[in-house]
Amino acid sequence: MRGLRRKLIHACLYEAIAIGIVTVAVRLARPEADTAEASLLAVSTSVIALLWNMAFNTWFEAWEARQADRTRTARRRLAHAIGFEGGLAAMTVPLIAWWLQVSWWAALLADLGLLVFFLGYTLVFNWVFDHAFGLPAHPTHSG
């Protein structure tokens, strides 16, 4: 699978799973929040993440295509996950602080908990996705 279709399936599948996870996490962290409030926050952060996912993966794949060695090693996958999650945190912490009416520090701590989880999730999801749907046309596969 290639191009825009691959990116759309990747991003939508990733975010559908993420919405469920974030909704549950908000409900566990803030029992006073109802499921609708938790879901709306999850969808809001998911929209941000979806747009960021599309932009970041386009940039990353363009960068990767210019590399002499295009093998997707564990190190490259880790760099991808850290870059994606770092950029996402810069956008979601202010939203979480506003939405939950907490300090930026509290929002950052909440986001860090999610980031630790999502760092692993991103690594595993991308590995499984690549194995299930194949790599983009340019990279060389490295188990």
PDB file of C-alpha atoms in Angstrom:
ATOM      1  CA  MET A   1       0.000   0.000   0.000  1.00  0.00           C
ATOM      2  CA  ARG A   2       1.317   3.456  -0.894  1.00  0.00           C
ATOM      3  CA  GLY A   3       0.827   7.180  -0.733  1.00  0.00           C
ATOM      4  CA  LEU A   4      -2.178   8.993   0.613  1.00  0.00           C
ATOM      5  CA  ARG A   5      -4.274   5.837   1.071  1.00  0.00           C
ATOM      6  CA  ARG A   6      -1.584   4.310   3.299  1.00  0.00           C
ATOM      7  CA  LYS A   7      -1.264   7.519   5.329  1.00  0.00           C
ATOM      8  CA  LEU A   8      -5.017   7.834   5.815  1.00  0.00           C
ATOM      9  CA  ILE A   9      -5.461   4.232   6.931  1.00  0.00           C
ATOM     10  CA  HIS A  10      -2.442   4.517   9.225  1.00  0.00           C
ATOM     11  CA  ALA A  11      -3.592   7.759  10.851  1.00  0.00           C
ATOM     12  CA  CYS A  12      -7.268   6.803  11.202  1.00  0.00           C
ATOM     13  CA  LEU A  13      -6.555   3.377  12.666  1.00  0.00           C
ATOM     14  CA  TYR A  14      -3.984   4.833  15.049  1.00  0.00           C
ATOM     15  CA  GLU A  15      -6.391   7.563  16.210  1.00  0.00           C
ATOM     16  CA  ALA A  16      -9.430   5.288  16.560  1.00  0.00           C
ATOM     17  CA  ILE A  17      -7.500   3.176  19.033  1.00  0.00           C
ATOM     18  CA  ALA A  18      -6.103   6.311  20.728  1.00  0.00           C
ATOM     19  CA  ILE A  19      -9.599   7.793  21.271  1.00  0.00           C
ATOM     20  CA  GLY A  20     -10.619   4.721  23.217  1.00  0.00           C
ATOM     21  CA  ILE A  21      -7.452   4.792  25.308  1.00  0.00           C
ATOM     22  CA  VAL A  22      -7.637   8.528  26.103  1.00  0.00           C
ATOM     23  CA  THR A  23     -11.328   8.328  26.999  1.00  0.00           C
ATOM     24  CA  VAL A  24     -10.646   5.553  29.493  1.00  0.00           C
ATOM     25  CA  ALA A  25      -7.563   7.353  30.869  1.00  0.00           C
ATOM     26  CA  VAL A  26      -9.487  10.603  31.460  1.00  0.00           C
ATOM     27  CA  ARG A  27     -12.315   8.722  33.158  1.00  0.00           C
ATOM     28  CA  LEU A  28      -9.833   6.920  35.430  1.00  0.00           C
ATOM     29  CA  ALA A  29      -7.875  10.082  36.235  1.00  0.00           C
ATOM     30  CA  ARG A  30     -10.953  12.274  36.761  1.00  0.00           C
ATOM     31  CA  PRO A  31     -13.870  10.174  37.998  1.00  0.00           C
ATOM     32  CA  GLU A  32     -15.995  13.332  38.191  1.00  0.00           C
ATOM     33  CA  ALA A  33     -15.700  13.756  34.398  1.00  0.00           C
ATOM     34  CA  ASP A  34     -18.492  12.065  32.532  1.00  0.00           C
ATOM     35  CA  THR A  35     -17.874   9.863  29.543  1.00  0.00           C
ATOM     36  CA  ALA A  36     -19.091  12.530  27.096  1.00  0.00           C
ATOM     37  CA  GLU A  37     -16.600  15.082  28.462  1.00  0.00           C
ATOM     38  CA  ALA A  38     -13.795  12.516  28.384  1.00  0.00           C
ATOM     39  CA  SER A  39     -14.744  11.478  24.853  1.00  0.00           C
ATOM     40  CA  LEU A  40     -14.855  15.077  23.610  1.00  0.00           C
ATOM     41  CA  LEU A  41     -11.369  15.695  24.989  1.00  0.00           C
ATOM     42  CA  ALA A  42     -10.195  12.452  23.409  1.00  0.00           C
ATOM     43  CA  VAL A  43     -11.670  13.405  20.026  1.00  0.00           C
ATOM     44  CA  SER A  44     -10.209  16.926  20.256  1.00  0.00           C
ATOM     45  CA  THR A  45      -6.726  15.638  21.008  1.00  0.00           C
ATOM     46  CA  SER A  46      -7.213  12.996  18.339  1.00  0.00           C
ATOM     47  CA  VAL A  47      -7.986  15.605  15.668  1.00  0.00           C
ATOM     48  CA  ILE A  48      -4.809  17.440  16.621  1.00  0.00           C
ATOM     49  CA  ALA A  49      -2.899  14.168  16.604  1.00  0.00           C
ATOM     50  CA  LEU A  50      -4.381  13.117  13.256  1.00  0.00           C
ATOM     51  CA  LEU A  51      -3.329  16.349  11.572  1.00  0.00           C
ATOM     52  CA  TRP A  52       0.090  16.177  13.239  1.00  0.00           C
ATOM     53  CA  ASN A  53       0.414  12.516  12.231  1.00  0.00           C
ATOM     54  CA  MET A  54      -0.189  13.344   8.572  1.00  0.00           C
ATOM     55  CA  ALA A  55       2.249  16.276   8.591  1.00  0.00           C
ATOM     56  CA  PHE A  56       4.942  14.554  10.641  1.00  0.00           C
ATOM     57  CA  ASN A  57       4.851  11.285   8.685  1.00  0.00           C
ATOM     58  CA  THR A  58       5.021  13.173   5.381  1.00  0.00           C
ATOM     59  CA  TRP A  59       8.080  15.041   6.639  1.00  0.00           C
ATOM     60  CA  PHE A  60       9.657  11.914   8.158  1.00  0.00           C
ATOM     61  CA  GLU A  61       9.201   9.826   5.015  1.00  0.00           C
ATOM     62  CA  ALA A  62      10.639  12.648   2.873  1.00  0.00           C
ATOM     63  CA  TRP A  63      13.641  12.846   5.202  1.00  0.00           C
ATOM     64  CA  GLU A  64      13.974   9.065   5.193  1.00  0.00           C
ATOM     65  CA  ALA A  65      13.914   8.935   1.384  1.00  0.00           C
ATOM     66  CA  ARG A  66      16.990  11.209   1.299  1.00  0.00           C
ATOM     67  CA  GLN A  67      19.038   8.948   3.573  1.00  0.00           C
ATOM     68  CA  ALA A  68      21.729   6.664   2.133  1.00  0.00           C
ATOM     69  CA  ASP A  69      20.518   3.825   4.364  1.00  0.00           C
ATOM     70  CA  ARG A  70      16.724   3.646   4.373  1.00  0.00           C
ATOM     71  CA  THR A  71      16.460   0.670   6.704  1.00  0.00           C
ATOM     72  CA  ARG A  72      13.876   1.123   9.431  1.00  0.00           C
ATOM     73  CA  THR A  73      15.964   0.114  12.379  1.00  0.00           C
ATOM     74  CA  ALA A  74      14.858   0.182  16.007  1.00  0.00           C
ATOM     75  CA  ARG A  75      16.824   3.427  16.391  1.00  0.00           C
ATOM     76  CA  ARG A  76      14.999   5.061  13.466  1.00  0.00           C
ATOM     77  CA  ARG A  77      11.630   3.878  14.793  1.00  0.00           C
ATOM     78  CA  LEU A  78      12.501   5.298  18.219  1.00  0.00           C
ATOM     79  CA  ALA A  79      13.494   8.652  16.674  1.00  0.00           C
ATOM     80  CA  HIS A  80      10.190   8.674  14.777  1.00  0.00           C
ATOM     81  CA  ALA A  81       8.169   7.983  17.929  1.00  0.00           C
ATOM     82  CA  ILE A  82      10.023  10.592  20.012  1.00  0.00           C
ATOM     83  CA  GLY A  83       9.667  13.246  17.300  1.00  0.00           C
ATOM     84  CA  PHE A  84       5.991  12.558  16.846  1.00  0.00           C
ATOM     85  CA  GLU A  85       5.152  12.487  20.547  1.00  0.00           C
ATOM     86  CA  GLY A  86       7.268  15.561  21.373  1.00  0.00           C
ATOM     87  CA  GLY A  87       5.522  17.651  18.750  1.00  0.00           C
ATOM     88  CA  LEU A  88       2.146  16.369  19.834  1.00  0.00           C
ATOM     89  CA  ALA A  89       2.789  17.275  23.480  1.00  0.00           C
ATOM     90  CA  ALA A  90       3.588  20.854  22.492  1.00  0.00           C
ATOM     91  CA  MET A  91       0.082  21.093  21.039  1.00  0.00           C
ATOM     92  CA  THR A  92      -1.965  19.068  23.524  1.00  0.00           C
ATOM     93  CA  VAL A  93      -0.709  20.291  26.906  1.00  0.00           C
ATOM     94  CA  PRO A  94      -2.376  23.722  26.509  1.00  0.00           C
ATOM     95  CA  LEU A  95      -5.622  22.030  25.403  1.00  0.00           C
ATOM     96  CA  ILE A  96      -5.616  19.618  28.345  1.00  0.00           C
ATOM     97  CA  ALA A  97      -4.942  22.467  30.813  1.00  0.00           C
ATOM     98  CA  TRP A  98      -7.833  24.495  29.418  1.00  0.00           C
ATOM     99  CA  TRP A  99     -10.274  21.604  29.012  1.00  0.00           C
ATOM    100  CA  LEU A 100      -9.751  20.114  32.452  1.00  0.00           C
ATOM    101  CA  GLN A 101      -9.228  23.533  34.081  1.00  0.00           C
ATOM    102  CA  VAL A 102      -5.909  22.519  35.600  1.00  0.00           C
ATOM    103  CA  SER A 103      -2.513  24.195  35.666  1.00  0.00           C
ATOM    104  CA  TRP A 104      -0.125  23.728  32.766  1.00  0.00           C
ATOM    105  CA  TRP A 105       2.064  21.764  35.162  1.00  0.00           C
ATOM    106  CA  ALA A 106      -0.787  19.362  35.995  1.00  0.00           C
ATOM    107  CA  ALA A 107      -1.616  19.106  32.283  1.00  0.00           C
ATOM    108  CA  LEU A 108       2.025  18.393  31.495  1.00  0.00           C
ATOM    109  CA  LEU A 109       2.151  15.656  34.127  1.00  0.00           C
ATOM    110  CA  ALA A 110      -1.046  14.130  32.756  1.00  0.00           C
ATOM    111  CA  ASP A 111       0.319  14.385  29.237  1.00  0.00           C
ATOM    112  CA  LEU A 112       3.635  12.821  30.306  1.00  0.00           C
ATOM    113  CA  GLY A 113       1.761   9.793  31.602  1.00  0.00           C
ATOM    114  CA  LEU A 114       0.042   9.484  28.257  1.00  0.00           C
ATOM    115  CA  LEU A 115       3.305  10.144  26.417  1.00  0.00           C
ATOM    116  CA  VAL A 116       5.069   7.296  28.178  1.00  0.00           C
ATOM    117  CA  PHE A 117       2.256   4.977  27.172  1.00  0.00           C
ATOM    118  CA  PHE A 118       1.946   6.371  23.649  1.00  0.00           C
ATOM    119  CA  LEU A 119       5.683   6.200  23.022  1.00  0.00           C
ATOM    120  CA  GLY A 120       5.463   2.430  23.369  1.00  0.00           C
ATOM    121  CA  TYR A 121       2.118   2.347  21.583  1.00  0.00           C
ATOM    122  CA  THR A 122       3.546   4.303  18.636  1.00  0.00           C
ATOM    123  CA  LEU A 123       6.534   1.991  18.336  1.00  0.00           C
ATOM    124  CA  VAL A 124       4.408  -1.152  18.496  1.00  0.00           C
ATOM    125  CA  PHE A 125       1.605   0.217  16.317  1.00  0.00           C
ATOM    126  CA  ASN A 126       3.990   1.285  13.545  1.00  0.00           C
ATOM    127  CA  TRP A 127       5.828  -2.034  13.639  1.00  0.00           C
ATOM    128  CA  VAL A 128       2.552  -3.993  13.427  1.00  0.00           C
ATOM    129  CA  PHE A 129       1.160  -1.641  10.766  1.00  0.00           C
ATOM    130  CA  ASP A 130       4.281  -1.983   8.601  1.00  0.00           C
ATOM    131  CA  HIS A 131       4.129  -5.758   8.881  1.00  0.00           C
ATOM    132  CA  ALA A 132       0.399  -5.903   8.169  1.00  0.00           C
ATOM    133  CA  PHE A 133       0.257  -3.336   5.347  1.00  0.00           C
ATOM    134  CA  GLY A 134       3.842  -3.275   4.078  1.00  0.00           C
ATOM    135  CA  LEU A 135       6.333  -0.436   4.016  1.00  0.00           C
ATOM    136  CA  PRO A 136       6.072   2.692   1.884  1.00  0.00           C
ATOM    137  CA  ALA A 137       7.705   2.272  -1.531  1.00  0.00           C
ATOM    138  CA  HIS A 138      11.161   3.633  -0.561  1.00  0.00           C
ATOM    139  CA  PRO A 139      12.377   2.132   2.748  1.00  0.00           C
ATOM    140  CA  THR A 140      14.247  -1.131   3.019  1.00  0.00           C
ATOM    141  CA  HIS A 141      12.709  -3.566   5.487  1.00  0.00           C
ATOM    142  CA  SER A 142      14.684  -4.682   8.534  1.00  0.00           C
ATOM    143  CA  GLY A 143      12.659  -7.128  10.609  1.00  0.00           C
TER     144      GLY A 143
END
